XYZ file of C-alpha atoms in Angstrom:
178
model
C -9.972 17.623 20.724
C -10.210 14.626 18.363
C -9.091 10.815 19.327
C -8.140 9.124 16.810
C -8.584 4.549 17.812
C -4.545 4.266 17.080
C -5.747 0.955 13.800
C -6.642 3.739 12.057
C -3.413 5.487 12.240
C -1.856 4.724 9.593
C 2.625 5.837 10.233
C 4.150 6.946 6.778
C 7.433 5.923 6.502
C 9.595 9.511 4.231
C 12.421 8.298 2.764
C 13.438 11.682 1.676
C 16.289 13.335 -0.991
C 16.931 15.973 -1.179
C 19.509 16.774 -4.753
C 19.875 19.762 -6.389
C 17.776 18.390 -9.890
C 14.889 16.445 -9.050
C 14.856 15.631 -12.819
C 17.928 12.720 -12.615
C 16.224 11.539 -9.029
C 13.469 10.941 -10.789
C 15.007 9.164 -14.217
C 17.261 7.480 -12.098
C 14.335 5.437 -10.186
C 12.215 5.148 -13.959
C 16.376 3.722 -15.694
C 16.341 0.733 -12.042
C 12.653 -0.014 -13.059
C 12.465 0.095 -17.079
C 15.844 -3.033 -15.778
C 14.368 -4.933 -13.903
C 15.489 -3.890 -10.433
C 13.169 -2.700 -8.379
C 13.231 -1.611 -4.400
C 12.152 -4.822 -2.559
C 10.796 -5.350 0.724
C 11.423 -8.565 2.970
C 8.789 -9.686 5.255
C 9.856 -10.088 8.857
C 7.737 -12.394 9.730
C 7.756 -15.402 7.597
C 10.618 -14.231 4.919
C 8.922 -13.492 1.943
C 10.219 -10.537 -0.735
C 8.210 -8.620 -2.012
C 9.605 -5.682 -5.248
C 7.837 -2.672 -5.348
C 7.289 -3.934 -9.361
C 4.489 -0.241 -10.112
C 5.815 3.484 -9.129
C 3.398 6.284 -8.922
C 4.702 9.898 -8.999
C 3.455 12.444 -8.001
C 4.162 15.895 -9.673
C 2.639 19.175 -9.836
C 4.038 18.743 -13.345
C 2.072 18.556 -16.787
C 4.999 20.068 -18.866
C 7.613 18.103 -15.529
C 5.441 14.789 -16.784
C 6.228 16.098 -20.041
C 9.998 16.247 -20.556
C 10.201 12.880 -17.929
C 8.529 10.932 -20.446
C 10.398 12.315 -23.647
C 13.396 12.247 -21.853
C 13.121 8.234 -21.122
C 11.899 7.780 -23.834
C 8.815 5.736 -22.699
C 5.398 4.588 -24.472
C 2.003 4.357 -24.161
C 1.948 1.253 -22.374
C 4.858 1.518 -19.630
C 3.469 4.790 -18.782
C -0.305 5.988 -17.368
C -1.440 9.899 -16.296
C -3.806 10.969 -14.248
C -3.898 14.683 -14.572
C -6.482 17.654 -14.967
C -8.646 16.702 -18.683
C -7.936 19.586 -20.286
C -7.707 20.432 -23.791
C -4.565 22.253 -23.005
C -3.865 19.021 -21.293
C -4.900 16.387 -23.988
C -3.294 18.495 -26.542
C 0.263 18.783 -24.855
C 0.230 15.865 -24.550
C -0.692 13.896 -27.833
C 2.613 15.663 -29.642
C 4.115 12.867 -28.306
C 1.799 10.079 -28.853
C 0.268 10.042 -24.470
C -2.961 10.877 -23.334
C -4.584 11.545 -19.894
C -6.214 7.440 -18.325
C -7.409 7.342 -14.852
C -7.070 5.334 -11.925
C -7.736 1.792 -12.446
C -10.571 0.408 -10.749
C -9.658 -2.953 -8.673
C -8.368 -5.511 -9.948
C -8.246 -3.217 -13.447
C -4.308 -3.804 -14.498
C -1.715 -0.423 -13.311
C 1.077 0.709 -15.883
C 4.884 0.256 -14.441
C 4.899 4.021 -14.285
C 2.372 6.760 -13.246
C 2.258 9.979 -13.629
C 0.068 13.097 -11.268
C -0.508 15.967 -10.709
C -2.282 17.336 -8.121
C -5.832 16.498 -9.655
C -5.319 13.107 -8.116
C -4.684 13.822 -4.251
C -8.223 13.558 -2.863
C -9.919 11.561 -5.254
C -8.426 8.734 -7.087
C -7.873 5.252 -4.891
C -5.623 2.676 -6.453
C -5.172 -1.238 -6.266
C -2.740 -1.921 -6.984
C -0.602 -5.243 -4.666
C 3.018 -3.374 -5.626
C 3.077 -0.009 -5.778
C 5.548 2.590 -4.050
C 4.897 6.350 -4.113
C 7.343 8.683 -5.140
C 6.588 12.100 -4.606
C 7.766 15.506 -5.951
C 8.949 18.839 -4.963
C 10.356 21.431 -6.909
C 9.800 25.576 -5.325
C 10.716 25.911 -9.087
C 7.919 25.155 -10.361
C 5.399 28.046 -11.076
C 1.832 26.347 -10.262
C 3.128 25.462 -6.779
C 1.047 28.306 -4.290
C 1.414 25.400 -1.350
C 4.546 22.894 -0.733
C 3.519 19.836 -1.738
C 3.792 18.702 1.687
C 0.666 19.593 2.600
C -0.755 16.898 0.868
C 1.265 14.037 2.094
C -1.805 12.292 4.268
C -3.551 12.415 1.264
C -1.130 11.366 -0.719
C 0.067 8.930 2.005
C -4.130 7.598 1.346
C -4.367 6.280 -2.131
C -2.314 3.720 -2.397
C -5.813 1.208 -0.942
C -5.240 -2.524 -0.748
C -3.399 -3.776 2.489
C -1.095 -6.241 0.827
C 0.964 -4.264 -0.617
C 3.049 -4.153 1.158
C 4.261 -0.403 0.252
C 1.972 1.546 0.790
C 2.702 3.114 3.883
C 6.385 4.081 1.560
C 7.694 6.524 -0.049
C 10.126 8.481 -1.209
C 10.141 12.262 -1.108
C 12.916 14.206 -3.908
C 12.544 17.353 -3.465
C 14.457 20.956 -4.402
C 14.776 23.946 -2.037
C 15.892 27.020 -3.343
C 19.503 28.348 -4.243
């Protein structure tokens, strides 16, 4: 029997969004951020308003990341792509003028949009002061051997800074089979 110290437990708030089109939901979020419509959170004690000016998308498809970037006309200055650093993936992103990046270290600059594949779930630490996590599950993606929900604990542990008031929250966009 495992008994965890209650102070070590991380309670997660998941905002589920069932959809028939995950791309449309992602595009809405990107449009809001590009147009300076950021999610906000008010601190109960101080009344201070915090804005999330960064979003980390967890998507298990390089092809989907590529199409999101193209469709939303995102430029390299706006996007960080973290996936397997393979010749195939490098070619995919080079064709659209992008390249594979890495998770910024503590104190390093972050980009507005970060796209991560499963490569990132168990190893990258993010030190953003305001990023929100968006987890995307599309049952039609061929590369999914298991549902992304199995990776929630790993994904939600990636945001390391306690001062990020969005670190314990995620938006879960999912599509079920037709």
